Coordinates of C-alpha atoms in Angstrom, one line a residue:
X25 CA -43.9 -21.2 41.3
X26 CA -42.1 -19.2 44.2
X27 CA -44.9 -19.7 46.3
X28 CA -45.6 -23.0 45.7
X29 CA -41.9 -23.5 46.6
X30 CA -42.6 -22.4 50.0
X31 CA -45.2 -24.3 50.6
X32 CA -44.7 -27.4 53.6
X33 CA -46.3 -29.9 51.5
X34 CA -47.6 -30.6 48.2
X35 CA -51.4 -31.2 47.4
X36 CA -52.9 -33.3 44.6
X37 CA -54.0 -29.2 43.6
X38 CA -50.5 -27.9 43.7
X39 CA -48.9 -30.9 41.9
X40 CA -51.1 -29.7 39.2
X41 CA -50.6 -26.1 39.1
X42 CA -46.8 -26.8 39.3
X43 CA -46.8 -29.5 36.4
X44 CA -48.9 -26.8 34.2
X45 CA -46.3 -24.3 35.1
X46 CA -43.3 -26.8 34.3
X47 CA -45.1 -27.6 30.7
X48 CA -45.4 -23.5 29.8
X49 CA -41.7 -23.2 30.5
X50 CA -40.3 -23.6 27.1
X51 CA -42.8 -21.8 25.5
X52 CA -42.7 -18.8 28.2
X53 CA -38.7 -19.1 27.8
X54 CA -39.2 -18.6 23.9
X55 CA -41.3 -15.7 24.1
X56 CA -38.2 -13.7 26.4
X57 CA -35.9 -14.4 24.2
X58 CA -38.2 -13.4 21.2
X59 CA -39.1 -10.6 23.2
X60 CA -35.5 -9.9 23.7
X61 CA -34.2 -9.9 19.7
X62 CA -36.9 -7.7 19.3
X63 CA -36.1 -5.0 21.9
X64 CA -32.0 -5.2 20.4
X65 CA -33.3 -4.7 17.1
X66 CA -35.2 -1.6 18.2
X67 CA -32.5 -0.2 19.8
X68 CA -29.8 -1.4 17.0
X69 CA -32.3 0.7 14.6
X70 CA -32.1 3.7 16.7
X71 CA -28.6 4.0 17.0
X72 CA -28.4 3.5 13.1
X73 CA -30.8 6.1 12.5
X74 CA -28.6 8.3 15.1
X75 CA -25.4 7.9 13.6
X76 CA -27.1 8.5 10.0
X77 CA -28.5 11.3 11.2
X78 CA -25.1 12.3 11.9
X79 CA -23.6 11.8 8.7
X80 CA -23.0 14.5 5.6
X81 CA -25.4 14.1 2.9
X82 CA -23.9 12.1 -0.1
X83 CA -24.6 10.8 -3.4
X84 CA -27.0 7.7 -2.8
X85 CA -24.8 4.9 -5.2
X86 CA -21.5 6.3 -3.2
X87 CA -22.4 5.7 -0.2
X88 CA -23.5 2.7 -1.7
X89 CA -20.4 1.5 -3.0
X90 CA -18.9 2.2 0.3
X91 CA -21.4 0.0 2.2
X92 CA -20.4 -2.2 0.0
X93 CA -16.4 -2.1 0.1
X94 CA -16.3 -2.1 3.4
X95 CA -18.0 -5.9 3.8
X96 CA -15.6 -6.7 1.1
X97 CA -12.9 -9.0 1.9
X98 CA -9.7 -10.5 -0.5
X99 CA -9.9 -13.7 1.4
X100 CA -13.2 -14.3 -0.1
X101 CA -12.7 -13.3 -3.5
X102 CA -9.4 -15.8 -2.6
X103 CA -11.6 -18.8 -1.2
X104 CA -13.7 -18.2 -4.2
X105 CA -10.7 -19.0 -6.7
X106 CA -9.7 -21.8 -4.9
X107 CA -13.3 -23.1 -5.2
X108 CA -12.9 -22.7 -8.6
X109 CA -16.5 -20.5 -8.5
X110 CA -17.8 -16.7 -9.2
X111 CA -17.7 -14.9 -6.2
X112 CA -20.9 -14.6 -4.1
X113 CA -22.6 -12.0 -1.4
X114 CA -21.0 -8.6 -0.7
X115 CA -18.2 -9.5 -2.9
X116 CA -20.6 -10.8 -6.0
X117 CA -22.7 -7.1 -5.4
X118 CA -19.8 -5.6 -5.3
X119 CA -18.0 -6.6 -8.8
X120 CA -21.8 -5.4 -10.3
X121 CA -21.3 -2.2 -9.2
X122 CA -18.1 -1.9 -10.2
X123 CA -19.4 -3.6 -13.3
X124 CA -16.9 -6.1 -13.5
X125 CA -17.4 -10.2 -14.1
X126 CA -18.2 -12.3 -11.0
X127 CA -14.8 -14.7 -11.4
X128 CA -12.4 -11.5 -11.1
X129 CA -12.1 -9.0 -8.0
X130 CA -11.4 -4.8 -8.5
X131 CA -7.6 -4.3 -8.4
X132 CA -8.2 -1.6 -5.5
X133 CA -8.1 -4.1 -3.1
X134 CA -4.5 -4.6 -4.5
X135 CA -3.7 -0.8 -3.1
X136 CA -1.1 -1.3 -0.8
X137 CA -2.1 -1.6 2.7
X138 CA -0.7 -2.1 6.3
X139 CA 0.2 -5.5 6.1
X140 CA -0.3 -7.4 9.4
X141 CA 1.1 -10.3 10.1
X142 CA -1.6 -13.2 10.3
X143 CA -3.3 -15.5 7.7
X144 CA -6.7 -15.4 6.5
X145 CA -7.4 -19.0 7.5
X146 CA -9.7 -20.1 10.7
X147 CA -8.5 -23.3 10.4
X148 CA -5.3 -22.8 12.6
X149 CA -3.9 -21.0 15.0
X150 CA -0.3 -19.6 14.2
X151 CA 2.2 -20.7 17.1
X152 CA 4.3 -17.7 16.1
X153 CA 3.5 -14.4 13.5
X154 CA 3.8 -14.7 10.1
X155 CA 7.1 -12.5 8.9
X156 CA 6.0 -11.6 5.2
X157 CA 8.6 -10.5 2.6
X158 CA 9.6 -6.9 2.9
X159 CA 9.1 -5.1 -0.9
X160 CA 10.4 -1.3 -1.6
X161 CA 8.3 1.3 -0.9
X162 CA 5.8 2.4 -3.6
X163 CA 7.0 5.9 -5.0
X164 CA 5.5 6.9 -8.0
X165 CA 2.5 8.2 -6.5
X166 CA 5.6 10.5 -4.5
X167 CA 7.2 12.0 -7.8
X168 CA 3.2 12.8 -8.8
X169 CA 2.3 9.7 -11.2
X170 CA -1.7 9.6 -11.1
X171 CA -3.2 5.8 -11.0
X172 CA -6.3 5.9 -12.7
X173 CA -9.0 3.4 -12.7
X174 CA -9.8 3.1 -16.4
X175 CA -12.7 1.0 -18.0
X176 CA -12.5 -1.5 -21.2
X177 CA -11.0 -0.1 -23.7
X178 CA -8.4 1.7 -25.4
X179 CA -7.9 4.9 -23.0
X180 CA -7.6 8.1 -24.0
X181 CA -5.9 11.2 -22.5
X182 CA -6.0 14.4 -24.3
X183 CA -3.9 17.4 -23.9
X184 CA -3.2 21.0 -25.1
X185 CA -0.1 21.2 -26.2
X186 CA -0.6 24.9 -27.6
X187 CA -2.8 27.5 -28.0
X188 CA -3.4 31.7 -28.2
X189 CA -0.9 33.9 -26.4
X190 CA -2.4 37.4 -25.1
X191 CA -1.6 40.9 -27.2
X192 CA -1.9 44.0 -26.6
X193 CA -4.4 45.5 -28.9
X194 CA -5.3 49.2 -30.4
X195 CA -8.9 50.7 -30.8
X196 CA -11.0 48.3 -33.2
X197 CA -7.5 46.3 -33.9
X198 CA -8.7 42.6 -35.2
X199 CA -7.2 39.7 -32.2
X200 CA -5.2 37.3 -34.1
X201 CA -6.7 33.6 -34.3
X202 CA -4.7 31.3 -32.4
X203 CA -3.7 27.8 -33.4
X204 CA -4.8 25.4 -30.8
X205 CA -3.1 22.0 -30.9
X206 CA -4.4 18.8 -28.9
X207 CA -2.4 15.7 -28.4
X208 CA -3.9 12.5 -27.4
X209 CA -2.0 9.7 -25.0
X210 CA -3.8 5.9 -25.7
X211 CA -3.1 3.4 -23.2
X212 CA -3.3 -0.2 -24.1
X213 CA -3.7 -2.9 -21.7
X214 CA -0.5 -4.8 -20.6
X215 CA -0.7 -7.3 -18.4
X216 CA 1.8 -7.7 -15.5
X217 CA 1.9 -10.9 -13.7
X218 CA 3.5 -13.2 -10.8
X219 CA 3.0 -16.9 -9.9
X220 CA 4.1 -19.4 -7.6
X221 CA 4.0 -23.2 -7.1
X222 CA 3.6 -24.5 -3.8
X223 CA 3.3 -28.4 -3.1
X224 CA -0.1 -29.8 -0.9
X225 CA 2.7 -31.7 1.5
X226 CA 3.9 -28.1 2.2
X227 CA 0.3 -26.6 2.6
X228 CA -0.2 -29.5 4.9
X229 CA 2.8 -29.1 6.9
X230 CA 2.4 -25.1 7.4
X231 CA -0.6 -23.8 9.1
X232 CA -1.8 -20.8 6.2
X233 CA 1.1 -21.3 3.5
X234 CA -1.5 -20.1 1.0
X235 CA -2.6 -17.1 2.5
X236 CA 1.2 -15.7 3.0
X237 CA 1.6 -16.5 -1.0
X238 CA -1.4 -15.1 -1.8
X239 CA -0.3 -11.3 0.1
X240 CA 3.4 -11.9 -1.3
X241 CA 1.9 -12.7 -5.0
X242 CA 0.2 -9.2 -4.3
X243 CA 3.2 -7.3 -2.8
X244 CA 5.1 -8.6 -5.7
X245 CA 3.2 -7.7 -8.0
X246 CA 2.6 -3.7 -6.7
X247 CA 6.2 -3.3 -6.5
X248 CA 7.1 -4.4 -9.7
X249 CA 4.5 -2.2 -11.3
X250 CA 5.9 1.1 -9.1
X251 CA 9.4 0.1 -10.1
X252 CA 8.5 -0.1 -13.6
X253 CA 6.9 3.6 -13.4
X254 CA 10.8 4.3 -12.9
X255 CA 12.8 2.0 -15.1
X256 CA 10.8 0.7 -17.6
X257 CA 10.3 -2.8 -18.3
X258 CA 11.3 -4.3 -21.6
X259 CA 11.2 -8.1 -19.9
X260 CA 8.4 -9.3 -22.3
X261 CA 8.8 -11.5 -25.2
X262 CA 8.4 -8.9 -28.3
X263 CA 7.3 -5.2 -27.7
X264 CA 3.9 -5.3 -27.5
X265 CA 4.1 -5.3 -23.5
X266 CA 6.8 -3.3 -22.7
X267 CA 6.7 -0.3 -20.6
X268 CA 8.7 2.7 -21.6
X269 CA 9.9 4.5 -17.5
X270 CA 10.7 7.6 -16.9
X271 CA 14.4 6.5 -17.3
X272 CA 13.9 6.1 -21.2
X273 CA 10.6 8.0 -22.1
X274 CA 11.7 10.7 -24.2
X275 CA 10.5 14.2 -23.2
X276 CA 11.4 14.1 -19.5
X277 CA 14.3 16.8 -18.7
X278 CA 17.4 15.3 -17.9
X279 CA 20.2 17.1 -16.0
X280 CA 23.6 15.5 -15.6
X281 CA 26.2 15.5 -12.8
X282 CA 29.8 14.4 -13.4
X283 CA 31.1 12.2 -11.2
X284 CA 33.7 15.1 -9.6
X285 CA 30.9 17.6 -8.8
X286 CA 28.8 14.6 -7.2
X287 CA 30.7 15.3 -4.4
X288 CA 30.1 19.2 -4.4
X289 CA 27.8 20.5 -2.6
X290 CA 26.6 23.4 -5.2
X291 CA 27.3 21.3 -8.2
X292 CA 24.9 19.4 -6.7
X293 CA 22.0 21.9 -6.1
X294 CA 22.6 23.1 -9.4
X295 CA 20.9 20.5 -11.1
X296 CA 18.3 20.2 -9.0
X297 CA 17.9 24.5 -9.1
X298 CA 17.6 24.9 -13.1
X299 CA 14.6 22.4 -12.6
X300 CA 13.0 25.7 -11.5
X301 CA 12.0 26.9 -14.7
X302 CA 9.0 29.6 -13.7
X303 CA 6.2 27.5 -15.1
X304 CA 6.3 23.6 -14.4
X305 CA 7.9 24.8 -10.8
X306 CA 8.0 27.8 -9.2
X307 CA 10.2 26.9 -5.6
X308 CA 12.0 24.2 -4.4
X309 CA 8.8 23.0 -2.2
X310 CA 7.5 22.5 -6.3
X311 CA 10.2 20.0 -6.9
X312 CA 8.7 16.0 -5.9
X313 CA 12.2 13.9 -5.5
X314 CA 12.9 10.1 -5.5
X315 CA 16.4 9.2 -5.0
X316 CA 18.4 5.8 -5.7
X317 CA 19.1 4.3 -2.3
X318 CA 23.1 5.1 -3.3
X319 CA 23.0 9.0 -4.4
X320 CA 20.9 9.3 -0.9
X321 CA 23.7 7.7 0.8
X322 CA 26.2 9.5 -0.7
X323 CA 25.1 12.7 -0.3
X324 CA 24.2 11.9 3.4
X325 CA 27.6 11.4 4.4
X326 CA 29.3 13.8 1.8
X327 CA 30.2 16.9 3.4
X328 CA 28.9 20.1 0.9
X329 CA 32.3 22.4 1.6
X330 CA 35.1 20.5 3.0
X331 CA 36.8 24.2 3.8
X332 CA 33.7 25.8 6.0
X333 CA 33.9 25.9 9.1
X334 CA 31.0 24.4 9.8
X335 CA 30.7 21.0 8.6
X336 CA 27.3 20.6 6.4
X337 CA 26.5 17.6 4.5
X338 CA 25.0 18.0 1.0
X339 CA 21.8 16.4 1.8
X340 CA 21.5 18.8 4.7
X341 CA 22.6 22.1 1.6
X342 CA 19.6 20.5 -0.6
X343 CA 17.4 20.6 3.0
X344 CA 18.1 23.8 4.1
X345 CA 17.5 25.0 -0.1
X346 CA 13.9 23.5 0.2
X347 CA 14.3 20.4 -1.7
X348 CA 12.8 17.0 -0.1
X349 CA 12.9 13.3 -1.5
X350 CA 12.5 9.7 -0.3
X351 CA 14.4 6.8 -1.2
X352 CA 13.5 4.2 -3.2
X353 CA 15.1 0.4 -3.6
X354 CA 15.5 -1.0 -7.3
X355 CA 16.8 3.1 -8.9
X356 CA 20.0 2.2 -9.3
X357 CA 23.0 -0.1 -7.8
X358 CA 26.0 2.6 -7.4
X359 CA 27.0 6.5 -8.5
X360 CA 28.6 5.7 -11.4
X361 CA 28.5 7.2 -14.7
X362 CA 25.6 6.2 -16.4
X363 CA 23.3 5.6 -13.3
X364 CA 20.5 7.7 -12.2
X365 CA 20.7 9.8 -9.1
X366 CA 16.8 9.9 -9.1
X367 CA 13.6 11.0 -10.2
X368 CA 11.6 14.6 -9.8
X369 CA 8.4 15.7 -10.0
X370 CA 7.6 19.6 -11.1
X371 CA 4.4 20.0 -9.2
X372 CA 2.5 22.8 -11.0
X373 CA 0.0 20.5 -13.0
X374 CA 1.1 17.8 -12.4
X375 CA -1.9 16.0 -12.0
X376 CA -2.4 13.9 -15.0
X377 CA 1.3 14.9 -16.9
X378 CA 2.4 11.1 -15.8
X379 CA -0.8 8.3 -15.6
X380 CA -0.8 4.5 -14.8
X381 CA -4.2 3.5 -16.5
X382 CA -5.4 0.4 -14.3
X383 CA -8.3 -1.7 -16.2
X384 CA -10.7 -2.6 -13.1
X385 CA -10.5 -6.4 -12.6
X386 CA -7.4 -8.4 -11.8
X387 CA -7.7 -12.1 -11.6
X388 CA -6.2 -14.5 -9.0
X389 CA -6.0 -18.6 -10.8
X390 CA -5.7 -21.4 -8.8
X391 CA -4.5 -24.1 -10.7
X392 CA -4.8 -27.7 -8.9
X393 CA -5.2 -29.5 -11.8
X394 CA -1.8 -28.9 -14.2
X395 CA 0.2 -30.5 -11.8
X396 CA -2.0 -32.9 -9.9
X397 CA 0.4 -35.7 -10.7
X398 CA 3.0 -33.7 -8.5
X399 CA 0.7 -33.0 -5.7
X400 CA 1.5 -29.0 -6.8
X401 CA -0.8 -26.3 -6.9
X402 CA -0.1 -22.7 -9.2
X403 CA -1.4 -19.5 -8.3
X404 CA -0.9 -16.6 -11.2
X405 CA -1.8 -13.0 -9.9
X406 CA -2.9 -11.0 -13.1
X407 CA -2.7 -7.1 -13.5
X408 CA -4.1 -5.1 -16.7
X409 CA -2.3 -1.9 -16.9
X410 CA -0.3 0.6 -19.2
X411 CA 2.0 3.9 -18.2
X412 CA 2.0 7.0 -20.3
X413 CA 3.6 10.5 -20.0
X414 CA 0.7 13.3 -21.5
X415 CA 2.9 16.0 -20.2
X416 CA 6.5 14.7 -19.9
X417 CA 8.0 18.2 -19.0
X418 CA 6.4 17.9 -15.7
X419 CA 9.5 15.2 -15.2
X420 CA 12.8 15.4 -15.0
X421 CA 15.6 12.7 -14.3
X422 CA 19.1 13.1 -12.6
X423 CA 22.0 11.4 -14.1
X424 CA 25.7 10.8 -13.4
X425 CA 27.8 11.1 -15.5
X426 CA 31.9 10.8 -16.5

């Protein structure tokens, strides 16, 4: 065609070469492009292979599963509610190998996350950042409490409570039998739920309303659950549902402070120091704290020894001891008598002395339909879980008192 192109003038012969060439195009322009996809693919396989390649063996349904969460997304399982529908694709695959029921989604996704703020919609474009609601911090995963994916079902967790104790023995001297006891913790599914209303006039009127509910039904709802690890939750009509915290739940060593030695420095480590009972804890680095927002204040600002010369606050005494803690929101309003300084954790096994049993599948309902007449819309955020204490020694609690 580039010769032809050059040529002065055109014959009847090269008006038909060209017009054969011009009629090819398409098809020659398909066969690049098909050429093309196929090349990409090649290559797209070989860098596949190569990073495979790369990667540590593992168990074929794991890495599985992983494929699998990572194409996962809340928004669909979200999209999939509001459609009133079992979720499909990557998420539908996913619930089966979870082996969960295709209208529900696994409450991992529900583990909190960095929360960024945009909406899950395409359908705008945000003139300005969505600011959601800011929640406490979750802590009870801090003070050592073990979530545990459970399936359906009562669950179960045993423990030895006692056992043999090692003697000395003489020449042919008969061992003693020991006797072993076992206790068993059941956990019963309670469910924990939020819900909001939110009019179609407002859902109209505020590019991706639905989305910022939906992430504030969920921050709610892990919050509540963390705080209730804490201080119980008796809220629910009957007993049935309630959930006995480490405030209450018998077992859990509790040391006391008076309200004058709050203020004193080695009062203050004192409680804190007969946690270390050569067995649950061994150092301070042992102890796991949680602190009201008000004994953390307090002691901040507190000096330990108003007569030394150098002027040391009592958080900066239990510091330089080897005791750290966070603070969490929603412990306790003041230092009164009667509140709770906070929470510790004695970390030598630990793991498993405090468990929140999670049953796999939560369930977001969207309800257009109830109040249709209103032109409002419901969305309820469930969550199956139950708290138990196997080993409550491994816990102690910090009180003020008169």
């Amino acid at each position: 065609m580039a010769e032809l192109g050059l040529a002065d003038s055109l014959t009847d012969e090269t008006r038909q070469e060209l017009d054969t060439i011009e009629a090819g195009t398409p098809d020659l322009e398909r066969q690049i492009r098909a050429a093309q996809v196929a090349v990409d693919g090649e290559e797209s396989e070989q860098r596949a292979a190569g990073a495979n390649a790369r990667k540590p063996e593992a168990d074929a349904e794991t890495r599985e599963r992983a494929e699998l969460r990572g194409r996962v997304r809340l928004g669909r399982y979200v999209a999939a509610a509001i459609e009133q529908r079992s979720a499909d694709g990557a998420e539908a695959e996913f619930n089966a190998a979870v082996g969960i029921a295709g209208n529900r989604f696994p409450l991992e996704l529900l583990a909190p996350v960095e929360i960024r703020a945009t909406t899950d919609t395409d359908t705008a474009t945000m003139p300005r950042t969505w600011l959601d609601r800011l929640f406490a911090e979750t802590a009870a995963a801090a003070v050592g409490i073990s979530f545990e994916s459970v399936p359906t079902g009562v669950a179960s967790f045993p423990v030895t409570t006692a056992g043999a104790s090692a003697a000395q023995r003489g020449r042919t001297e008969t061992a003693a039998d020991a006797a072993w006891t076992v206790g068993v913790t059941e956990l019963k599914p309670t469910r924990n739920a939020v819900r909001c209303v939110f009019s179609v006039e407002d859902a109209a009127r505020i590019p991706g309303l639905e989305s910022a509910l939906t992430r504030d039904l969920r921050a709610a709802l892990t919050e509540g659950v963390d705080r209730a690890v804490f201080v119980g939750d008796a809220g629910a009509t009957g007993t049935d549902a309630d959930i006995v915290g480490l405030q209450t739940a018998s077992s859990v060593t509790e040391k006391t402070i008076t309200q004058g030695n709050k203020l004193k420095g080695s009062n203050v480590l004192q409680a804190f120091a007969e946690l270390i009972d050569g067995k649950h804890a061994t150092m301070p680095g042992q102890l796991r704290g949680v602190l009201s927002v008000s004994a953390s204040t307090l002691w901040a600002h507190t000096l330990a020894n108003t007569g030394a010369s150098v002027d040391t606050t009592i958080a900066e005494f239990l510091r330089r001891w080897g005791l750290s803690w966070m603070a969490r929101e929603g412990l306790a309003a003041n230092t009164n008598a009667n509140s709770f300084a906070g929470y510790v954790g004695l970390g030598r096994g630990i793991d498993g002395a405090g468990v929140a049993a999670v049953w796999e599948s939560g369930e977001l309902i969207r309800d257009p339909y109830t109040s249709a007449a209103k032109g409002e819309i419901a969305l309820t955020l469930t969550y199956l879980w139950g708290f138990g204490l196997p080993r409550a020694s491994n816990f102690a609690r910090i009180k003020f008192v008169a």
